Amino acid sequence: MRLLKLVPENTNIQFLKWRNIAMAISFLMIAASIALVAVRGLNLGVDFVGGQMVRVTFKSAPNLDDLRSRVDALRLGDTTIQQFGGPNEVTIRTPLPKGGEGAANDAATALKEAVQAGYPDAKFGSVDAVSGKVSGELFRTGAYAMLLAMVAISIYIWFRFEWQFGLGALFALCHDVALTFGFFALTQLEFDLNIVAAILTIIGYSLNDTIVVYDRIRENLRKYRKMEIIPILDLSVNETLARTLMTSLTMIVALVSLLIWGPEVIFGFTAAMLLGIFVGTYSSIYMAAPILVWARVGPHSFVPNEGGPVAGAERLGRTAPIREP
């Protein structure tokens, strides 16, 4: 019985042929993501802005204008009402009132009574409340965690490989994180601590994919001392393509299942992870690898292995007389 092969053994796709176009598209996407975050902003959850948030489920889609007028009549402050998930589900976010826990409970009770006066069938979920001080600390901690993870990963790759590889990994991670932020600015899905956890997971996944490609590149640089750098990169990506696709497809199947049948509370997390799988796979090929060409990485960057095979060079059929160091 033959095992299923996603990629034939002799696959020879010239990925690096399109590196300049791919890099241009990537930088445009990064710029667009930054612009979206700057113009539209993120729909920060209670974890980051503080206040109270109540999820309400109706039997039929409510009139949002009527619902907003009922809530505004309570004079609770700057209130936000948004549909969450389906048209029958709404989140109501209000500032945290002064006066401690007692005042917060009174405000939540008044809110429920006002909504049920017009919609008796409304069902209320749990009330989430976070103080402004705690939310600010959570925001700073989340930002520091993402920044520290990216810097630490780049330093690790620098020491494991060469500085050019660390630079390529950093560019790939910045690409993945920027596009994730841009996605949430575009869709206005709630950005909370779950999304920070998703971004950290995306960073880890993207790093793992990049290291697999980089490890094969380093191995081939040592083997094929007379090959040009671009054929070596193409060869390395092709050799790791089956593993990359199998890992990505396995993750995608699980995440799509969660996206369709999973609870609403993890919808944003699942969407972020699904996006991260696509951009992480893309960046390991079209961000991490092309940086090595621009950084002039070549066979001279590593100590050669004696008696290295030439099968890969023969398969690509492209060699160049690079002088031995």
C-alpha positions as a LaTeX table, in Angstrom:
\begin{tabular}{lrrr}
\hline
Residue & $x$ (\AA) & $y$ (\AA) & $z$ (\AA) \\
\hline
Met1 & 0.00 & 0.00 & 0.00 \\
Arg2 & 1.47 & 3.34 & $-1.07$ \\
Leu3 & 1.31 & 6.28 & 1.28 \\
Leu4 & $-0.46$ & 9.45 & 0.18 \\
Lys5 & 2.01 & 12.03 & $-1.10$ \\
Leu6 & 0.90 & 15.64 & $-1.25$ \\
Val7 & 4.03 & 16.62 & $-3.19$ \\
Pro8 & 5.88 & 14.39 & $-5.72$ \\
Glu9 & 9.49 & 13.60 & $-4.86$ \\
Asn10 & 10.93 & 15.39 & $-7.89$ \\
Thr11 & 8.95 & 18.61 & $-7.45$ \\
Asn12 & 10.89 & 21.57 & $-8.81$ \\
Ile13 & 8.83 & 24.74 & $-8.34$ \\
Gln14 & 10.85 & 27.91 & $-8.84$ \\
Phe15 & 9.45 & 29.84 & $-5.89$ \\
Leu16 & 12.21 & 32.44 & $-5.88$ \\
Lys17 & 11.42 & 33.41 & $-9.48$ \\
Trp18 & 8.56 & 35.51 & $-8.10$ \\
Arg19 & 10.39 & 36.80 & $-5.04$ \\
Asn20 & 10.41 & 40.48 & $-6.03$ \\
Ile21 & 6.69 & 40.54 & $-6.82$ \\
Ala22 & 5.88 & 38.60 & $-3.66$ \\
Met23 & 8.00 & 40.91 & $-1.50$ \\
Ala24 & 6.37 & 43.98 & $-3.05$ \\
Ile25 & 2.90 & 42.57 & $-2.33$ \\
Ser26 & 3.97 & 41.71 & 1.22 \\
Phe27 & 5.22 & 45.22 & 1.94 \\
Leu28 & 2.04 & 46.70 & 0.47 \\
Met29 & $-0.04$ & 44.44 & 2.72 \\
Ile30 & 2.02 & 45.48 & 5.74 \\
Ala31 & 1.55 & 49.16 & 4.87 \\
Ala32 & $-2.19$ & 48.64 & 4.37 \\
Ser33 & $-2.44$ & 46.86 & 7.73 \\
Ile34 & $-0.65$ & 49.68 & 9.52 \\
Ala35 & $-2.92$ & 52.23 & 7.82 \\
Leu36 & $-6.04$ & 50.27 & 8.84 \\
Val37 & $-4.93$ & 50.15 & 12.47 \\
Ala38 & $-4.11$ & 53.87 & 12.41 \\
Val39 & $-7.37$ & 54.94 & 10.72 \\
Arg40 & $-9.99$ & 52.45 & 11.94 \\
Gly41 & $-8.29$ & 51.29 & 15.10 \\
Leu42 & $-8.88$ & 48.03 & 16.92 \\
Asn43 & $-12.11$ & 47.02 & 18.59 \\
Leu44 & $-10.45$ & 46.54 & 21.97 \\
Gly45 & $-12.22$ & 44.26 & 24.39 \\
Val46 & $-12.96$ & 44.91 & 28.03 \\
Asp47 & $-9.62$ & 43.28 & 28.88 \\
Phe48 & $-7.82$ & 46.31 & 27.42 \\
Val49 & $-10.15$ & 49.30 & 27.82 \\
Gly50 & $-11.88$ & 48.48 & 31.09 \\
Gly51 & $-15.60$ & 48.63 & 31.79 \\
Gln52 & $-18.47$ & 46.16 & 31.75 \\
Met53 & $-19.56$ & 43.98 & 28.86 \\
Val54 & $-22.81$ & 42.01 & 28.66 \\
Arg55 & $-23.76$ & 39.53 & 25.94 \\
Val56 & $-27.48$ & 39.40 & 25.18 \\
Thr57 & $-29.29$ & 36.81 & 23.04 \\
Phe58 & $-32.69$ & 37.58 & 21.46 \\
Lys59 & $-35.22$ & 35.27 & 19.80 \\
Ser60 & $-35.20$ & 37.53 & 16.74 \\
Ala61 & $-32.90$ & 40.28 & 15.53 \\
Pro62 & $-33.44$ & 43.38 & 17.70 \\
Asn63 & $-33.78$ & 46.95 & 16.46 \\
Leu64 & $-30.34$ & 48.31 & 17.32 \\
Asp65 & $-31.48$ & 51.94 & 17.25 \\
Asp66 & $-34.30$ & 51.19 & 19.69 \\
Leu67 & $-31.97$ & 49.16 & 21.88 \\
Arg68 & $-29.39$ & 51.94 & 21.87 \\
Ser69 & $-31.97$ & 54.56 & 22.87 \\
Arg70 & $-33.09$ & 52.41 & 25.82 \\
Val71 & $-29.52$ & 51.97 & 27.03 \\
Asp72 & $-28.62$ & 55.65 & 26.49 \\
Ala73 & $-31.58$ & 56.66 & 28.66 \\
Leu74 & $-29.75$ & 55.12 & 31.63 \\
Arg75 & $-26.92$ & 57.67 & 31.22 \\
Leu76 & $-24.21$ & 55.13 & 31.93 \\
Gly77 & $-21.67$ & 56.95 & 29.79 \\
Asp78 & $-20.10$ & 56.12 & 26.43 \\
Thr79 & $-21.96$ & 52.91 & 25.58 \\
Thr80 & $-21.18$ & 50.63 & 22.63 \\
Ile81 & $-23.72$ & 48.18 & 21.17 \\
Gln82 & $-22.58$ & 45.69 & 18.53 \\
Gln83 & $-23.89$ & 42.54 & 16.95 \\
Phe84 & $-21.78$ & 39.58 & 17.98 \\
Gly85 & $-21.80$ & 36.36 & 15.96 \\
Gly86 & $-25.34$ & 36.15 & 14.54 \\
Pro87 & $-27.96$ & 38.91 & 14.14 \\
Asn88 & $-29.73$ & 37.72 & 17.32 \\
Glu89 & $-26.68$ & 38.22 & 19.55 \\
Val90 & $-25.57$ & 41.62 & 20.82 \\
Thr91 & $-22.80$ & 42.83 & 23.10 \\
Ile92 & $-23.39$ & 45.91 & 25.25 \\
Arg93 & $-20.28$ & 47.59 & 26.61 \\
Thr94 & $-20.45$ & 50.37 & 29.21 \\
Pro95 & $-17.84$ & 52.24 & 31.24 \\
Leu96 & $-17.20$ & 50.96 & 34.75 \\
Pro97 & $-19.15$ & 53.29 & 37.10 \\
Lys98 & $-17.56$ & 54.94 & 40.11 \\
Gly99 & $-18.46$ & 53.53 & 43.48 \\
Gly100 & $-16.90$ & 50.09 & 43.39 \\
Glu101 & $-18.54$ & 46.70 & 43.02 \\
Gly102 & $-21.91$ & 47.83 & 44.38 \\
Ala103 & $-22.28$ & 50.57 & 41.76 \\
Ala104 & $-21.23$ & 48.13 & 39.02 \\
Asn105 & $-23.88$ & 45.61 & 40.10 \\
Asp106 & $-26.56$ & 48.33 & 40.20 \\
Ala107 & $-25.61$ & 49.47 & 36.68 \\
Ala108 & $-25.78$ & 45.89 & 35.37 \\
Thr109 & $-29.20$ & 45.38 & 36.97 \\
Ala110 & $-30.53$ & 48.64 & 35.52 \\
Leu111 & $-29.21$ & 47.65 & 32.09 \\
Lys112 & $-30.97$ & 44.28 & 32.19 \\
Glu113 & $-34.26$ & 45.85 & 33.28 \\
Ala114 & $-34.10$ & 48.47 & 30.50 \\
Val115 & $-33.46$ & 45.87 & 27.81 \\
Gln116 & $-36.09$ & 43.41 & 29.08 \\
Ala117 & $-38.69$ & 46.18 & 29.21 \\
Gly118 & $-38.66$ & 46.24 & 25.42 \\
Tyr119 & $-37.47$ & 42.67 & 24.79 \\
Pro120 & $-38.90$ & 40.31 & 27.43 \\
Asp121 & $-37.41$ & 37.28 & 25.69 \\
Ala122 & $-33.85$ & 38.60 & 25.99 \\
Lys123 & $-31.39$ & 36.26 & 27.70 \\
Phe124 & $-28.32$ & 37.69 & 29.40 \\
Gly125 & $-24.96$ & 36.00 & 29.66 \\
Ser126 & $-22.33$ & 36.68 & 32.29 \\
Val127 & $-21.19$ & 40.25 & 32.93 \\
Asp128 & $-17.46$ & 40.83 & 32.40 \\
Ala129 & $-15.97$ & 43.74 & 34.33 \\
Val130 & $-12.37$ & 45.00 & 34.30 \\
Ser131 & $-11.07$ & 48.16 & 35.98 \\
Gly132 & $-9.20$ & 50.77 & 33.96 \\
Lys133 & $-5.96$ & 50.19 & 35.89 \\
Val134 & $-6.04$ & 46.45 & 35.33 \\
Ser135 & $-6.94$ & 46.83 & 31.64 \\
Gly136 & $-4.01$ & 49.20 & 31.06 \\
Glu137 & $-1.64$ & 46.77 & 32.73 \\
Leu138 & $-2.99$ & 43.89 & 30.63 \\
Phe139 & $-2.49$ & 45.91 & 27.43 \\
Arg140 & 1.13 & 46.74 & 28.30 \\
Thr141 & 1.86 & 43.16 & 29.35 \\
Gly142 & 0.41 & 41.78 & 26.11 \\
Ala143 & 2.41 & 44.22 & 23.98 \\
Tyr144 & 5.62 & 43.42 & 25.86 \\
Ala145 & 5.00 & 39.68 & 25.47 \\
Met146 & 4.65 & 39.95 & 21.67 \\
Leu147 & 7.69 & 42.23 & 21.32 \\
Leu148 & 9.86 & 40.09 & 23.59 \\
Ala149 & 8.87 & 36.91 & 21.77 \\
Met150 & 9.84 & 38.36 & 18.38 \\
Val151 & 13.19 & 39.73 & 19.61 \\
Ala152 & 14.10 & 36.54 & 21.51 \\
Ile153 & 13.26 & 34.37 & 18.51 \\
Ser154 & 15.38 & 36.52 & 16.18 \\
Ile155 & 18.35 & 36.33 & 18.58 \\
Tyr156 & 17.94 & 32.56 & 18.85 \\
Ile157 & 17.98 & 32.11 & 15.07 \\
Trp158 & 20.95 & 34.49 & 14.81 \\
Phe159 & 23.00 & 32.28 & 17.13 \\
Arg160 & 21.77 & 29.01 & 15.64 \\
Phe161 & 22.38 & 30.03 & 12.04 \\
Glu162 & 23.80 & 33.43 & 10.98 \\
Trp163 & 22.69 & 37.03 & 11.48 \\
Gln164 & 21.14 & 37.08 & 8.00 \\
Phe165 & 18.82 & 34.24 & 9.00 \\
Gly166 & 17.79 & 36.11 & 12.15 \\
Leu167 & 16.98 & 39.15 & 10.02 \\
Gly168 & 14.88 & 37.05 & 7.66 \\
Ala169 & 12.97 & 35.46 & 10.54 \\
Leu170 & 12.30 & 38.88 & 12.08 \\
Phe171 & 10.90 & 40.21 & 8.78 \\
Ala172 & 8.67 & 37.14 & 8.45 \\
Leu173 & 7.35 & 37.52 & 12.01 \\
Cys174 & 6.69 & 41.25 & 11.56 \\
His175 & 4.79 & 40.41 & 8.37 \\
Asp176 & 2.61 & 37.83 & 10.12 \\
Val177 & 1.86 & 40.02 & 13.15 \\
Ala178 & 1.15 & 43.12 & 11.03 \\
Leu179 & $-1.32$ & 41.27 & 8.80 \\
Thr180 & $-3.09$ & 39.84 & 11.85 \\
Phe181 & $-3.52$ & 43.32 & 13.31 \\
Gly182 & $-4.72$ & 44.58 & 9.93 \\
Phe183 & $-7.29$ & 41.78 & 9.74 \\
Phe184 & $-8.76$ & 42.75 & 13.11 \\
Ala185 & $-8.78$ & 46.44 & 12.19 \\
Leu186 & $-10.61$ & 45.60 & 8.95 \\
Thr187 & $-13.20$ & 43.21 & 10.43 \\
Gln188 & $-13.56$ & 45.01 & 13.79 \\
Leu189 & $-13.67$ & 41.67 & 15.58 \\
Glu190 & $-13.07$ & 42.11 & 19.28 \\
Phe191 & $-9.37$ & 42.27 & 20.17 \\
Asp192 & $-8.82$ & 40.83 & 23.65 \\
Leu193 & $-6.37$ & 38.65 & 25.55 \\
Asn194 & $-7.47$ & 35.61 & 23.54 \\
Ile195 & $-6.20$ & 37.33 & 20.40 \\
Val196 & $-2.87$ & 38.12 & 22.06 \\
Ala197 & $-2.57$ & 34.39 & 22.84 \\
Ala198 & $-3.41$ & 33.63 & 19.19 \\
Ile199 & $-0.71$ & 36.03 & 17.94 \\
Leu200 & 1.89 & 34.45 & 20.23 \\
Thr201 & 0.86 & 31.05 & 18.87 \\
Ile202 & 1.14 & 32.37 & 15.30 \\
Ile203 & 4.66 & 33.62 & 16.08 \\
Gly204 & 5.61 & 30.16 & 17.32 \\
Tyr205 & 4.07 & 28.40 & 14.32 \\
Ser206 & 5.70 & 30.76 & 11.83 \\
Leu207 & 9.05 & 30.35 & 13.56 \\
Asn208 & 8.78 & 26.56 & 13.43 \\
Asp209 & 8.01 & 26.66 & 9.71 \\
Thr210 & 10.85 & 29.09 & 9.07 \\
Ile211 & 13.39 & 27.04 & 11.03 \\
Val212 & 12.51 & 23.90 & 9.04 \\
Val213 & 13.20 & 25.77 & 5.79 \\
Tyr214 & 16.34 & 27.45 & 7.17 \\
Asp215 & 17.74 & 24.16 & 8.45 \\
Arg216 & 17.40 & 22.61 & 5.00 \\
Ile217 & 18.93 & 25.72 & 3.39 \\
Arg218 & 21.94 & 25.50 & 5.70 \\
Glu219 & 22.34 & 21.79 & 4.95 \\
Asn220 & 22.19 & 22.37 & 1.19 \\
Leu221 & 24.60 & 25.30 & 1.37 \\
Arg222 & 27.12 & 22.93 & 2.91 \\
Lys223 & 26.43 & 20.16 & 0.37 \\
Tyr224 & 26.31 & 22.02 & $-2.91$ \\
Arg225 & 29.28 & 24.36 & $-2.83$ \\
Lys226 & 29.15 & 25.19 & $-6.54$ \\
Met227 & 25.46 & 26.05 & $-6.82$ \\
Glu228 & 24.05 & 29.55 & $-7.01$ \\
Ile229 & 22.10 & 30.72 & $-3.97$ \\
Ile230 & 18.70 & 30.98 & $-5.69$ \\
Pro231 & 18.67 & 27.34 & $-6.93$ \\
Ile232 & 19.72 & 26.26 & $-3.42$ \\
Leu233 & 16.81 & 28.17 & $-1.90$ \\
Asp234 & 14.36 & 26.71 & $-4.43$ \\
Leu235 & 15.71 & 23.22 & $-3.77$ \\
Ser236 & 15.38 & 23.65 & 0.00 \\
Val237 & 11.82 & 24.96 & $-0.16$ \\
Asn238 & 10.79 & 22.13 & $-2.50$ \\
Glu239 & 12.35 & 19.53 & $-0.21$ \\
Thr240 & 10.39 & 20.82 & 2.80 \\
Leu241 & 7.17 & 21.53 & 0.89 \\
Ala242 & 5.47 & 18.21 & 1.69 \\
Arg243 & 6.09 & 18.62 & 5.41 \\
Thr244 & 4.90 & 22.24 & 5.32 \\
Leu245 & 1.67 & 21.43 & 3.47 \\
Met246 & 0.86 & 18.42 & 5.67 \\
Thr247 & 1.29 & 20.46 & 8.86 \\
Ser248 & $-0.69$ & 23.41 & 7.50 \\
Leu249 & $-3.57$ & 21.30 & 6.17 \\
Thr250 & $-3.86$ & 19.42 & 9.46 \\
Met251 & $-4.10$ & 22.70 & 11.34 \\
Ile252 & $-6.56$ & 24.17 & 8.83 \\
Val253 & $-8.95$ & 21.21 & 9.12 \\
Ala254 & $-9.02$ & 21.52 & 12.91 \\
Leu255 & $-9.41$ & 25.31 & 12.85 \\
Val256 & $-12.18$ & 25.31 & 10.23 \\
Ser257 & $-14.09$ & 22.84 & 12.38 \\
Leu258 & $-13.71$ & 25.14 & 15.39 \\
Leu259 & $-14.71$ & 28.14 & 13.29 \\
Ile260 & $-17.94$ & 26.48 & 12.15 \\
Trp261 & $-18.98$ & 24.46 & 15.20 \\
Gly262 & $-16.96$ & 26.00 & 18.02 \\
Pro263 & $-18.38$ & 28.39 & 20.64 \\
Glu264 & $-18.65$ & 32.09 & 19.84 \\
Val265 & $-16.27$ & 33.01 & 22.64 \\
Ile266 & $-13.30$ & 31.58 & 20.70 \\
Phe267 & $-14.39$ & 32.76 & 17.25 \\
Gly268 & $-11.83$ & 35.58 & 17.15 \\
Phe269 & $-9.06$ & 33.31 & 18.42 \\
Thr270 & $-9.86$ & 30.69 & 15.77 \\
Ala271 & $-10.07$ & 33.28 & 12.98 \\
Ala272 & $-6.69$ & 34.72 & 13.99 \\
Met273 & $-5.11$ & 31.27 & 14.07 \\
Leu274 & $-6.55$ & 30.35 & 10.67 \\
Leu275 & $-5.19$ & 33.54 & 9.15 \\
Gly276 & $-1.86$ & 32.93 & 10.86 \\
Ile277 & $-1.49$ & 29.49 & 9.27 \\
Phe278 & $-1.83$ & 30.99 & 5.78 \\
Val279 & 0.42 & 34.02 & 6.31 \\
Gly280 & 2.96 & 31.99 & 8.30 \\
Thr281 & 3.33 & 29.43 & 5.52 \\
Tyr282 & 3.55 & 32.19 & 2.91 \\
Ser283 & 6.12 & 34.23 & 4.84 \\
Ser284 & 8.44 & 31.26 & 5.43 \\
Ile285 & 8.76 & 30.96 & 1.65 \\
Tyr286 & 8.41 & 34.49 & 0.29 \\
Met287 & 9.72 & 36.59 & 3.19 \\
Ala288 & 12.27 & 34.52 & 5.10 \\
Ala289 & 13.98 & 32.97 & 2.05 \\
Pro290 & 14.34 & 36.03 & $-0.27$ \\
Ile291 & 15.96 & 38.04 & 2.55 \\
Leu292 & 18.90 & 35.63 & 2.33 \\
Val293 & 19.43 & 36.59 & $-1.33$ \\
Trp294 & 19.52 & 40.29 & $-0.47$ \\
Ala295 & 21.80 & 39.61 & 2.51 \\
Arg296 & 24.23 & 37.78 & 0.17 \\
Val297 & 24.18 & 34.44 & 1.97 \\
Gly298 & 26.11 & 31.81 & 0.02 \\
Pro299 & 28.02 & 28.54 & 0.33 \\
His300 & 30.91 & 30.48 & 1.87 \\
Ser301 & 28.70 & 31.21 & 4.91 \\
Phe302 & 29.12 & 27.68 & 6.31 \\
Val303 & 31.84 & 25.08 & 6.63 \\
Pro304 & 31.40 & 22.44 & 3.90 \\
Asn305 & 30.79 & 18.75 & 4.53 \\
Glu306 & 33.30 & 16.48 & 2.82 \\
Gly307 & 32.02 & 14.33 & 0.00 \\
Gly308 & 28.69 & 16.11 & $-0.30$ \\
Pro309 & 26.22 & 14.68 & $-2.84$ \\
Val310 & 25.44 & 16.38 & $-6.11$ \\
Ala311 & 22.00 & 14.90 & $-6.76$ \\
Gly312 & 20.22 & 18.10 & $-5.88$ \\
Ala313 & 22.38 & 20.13 & $-8.24$ \\
Glu314 & 21.76 & 17.68 & $-11.05$ \\
Arg315 & 18.03 & 17.84 & $-10.41$ \\
Leu316 & 17.92 & 21.60 & $-10.78$ \\
Gly317 & 20.53 & 21.57 & $-13.53$ \\
Arg318 & 21.99 & 24.97 & $-12.60$ \\
Thr319 & 25.50 & 25.44 & $-11.24$ \\
Ala320 & 27.94 & 28.30 & $-11.05$ \\
Pro321 & 31.70 & 28.34 & $-10.41$ \\
Ile322 & 31.80 & 29.79 & $-6.90$ \\
Arg323 & 35.39 & 29.93 & $-5.65$ \\
Glu324 & 36.08 & 27.86 & $-2.55$ \\
Pro325 & 37.09 & 29.97 & 0.50 \\
\hline
\end{tabular}
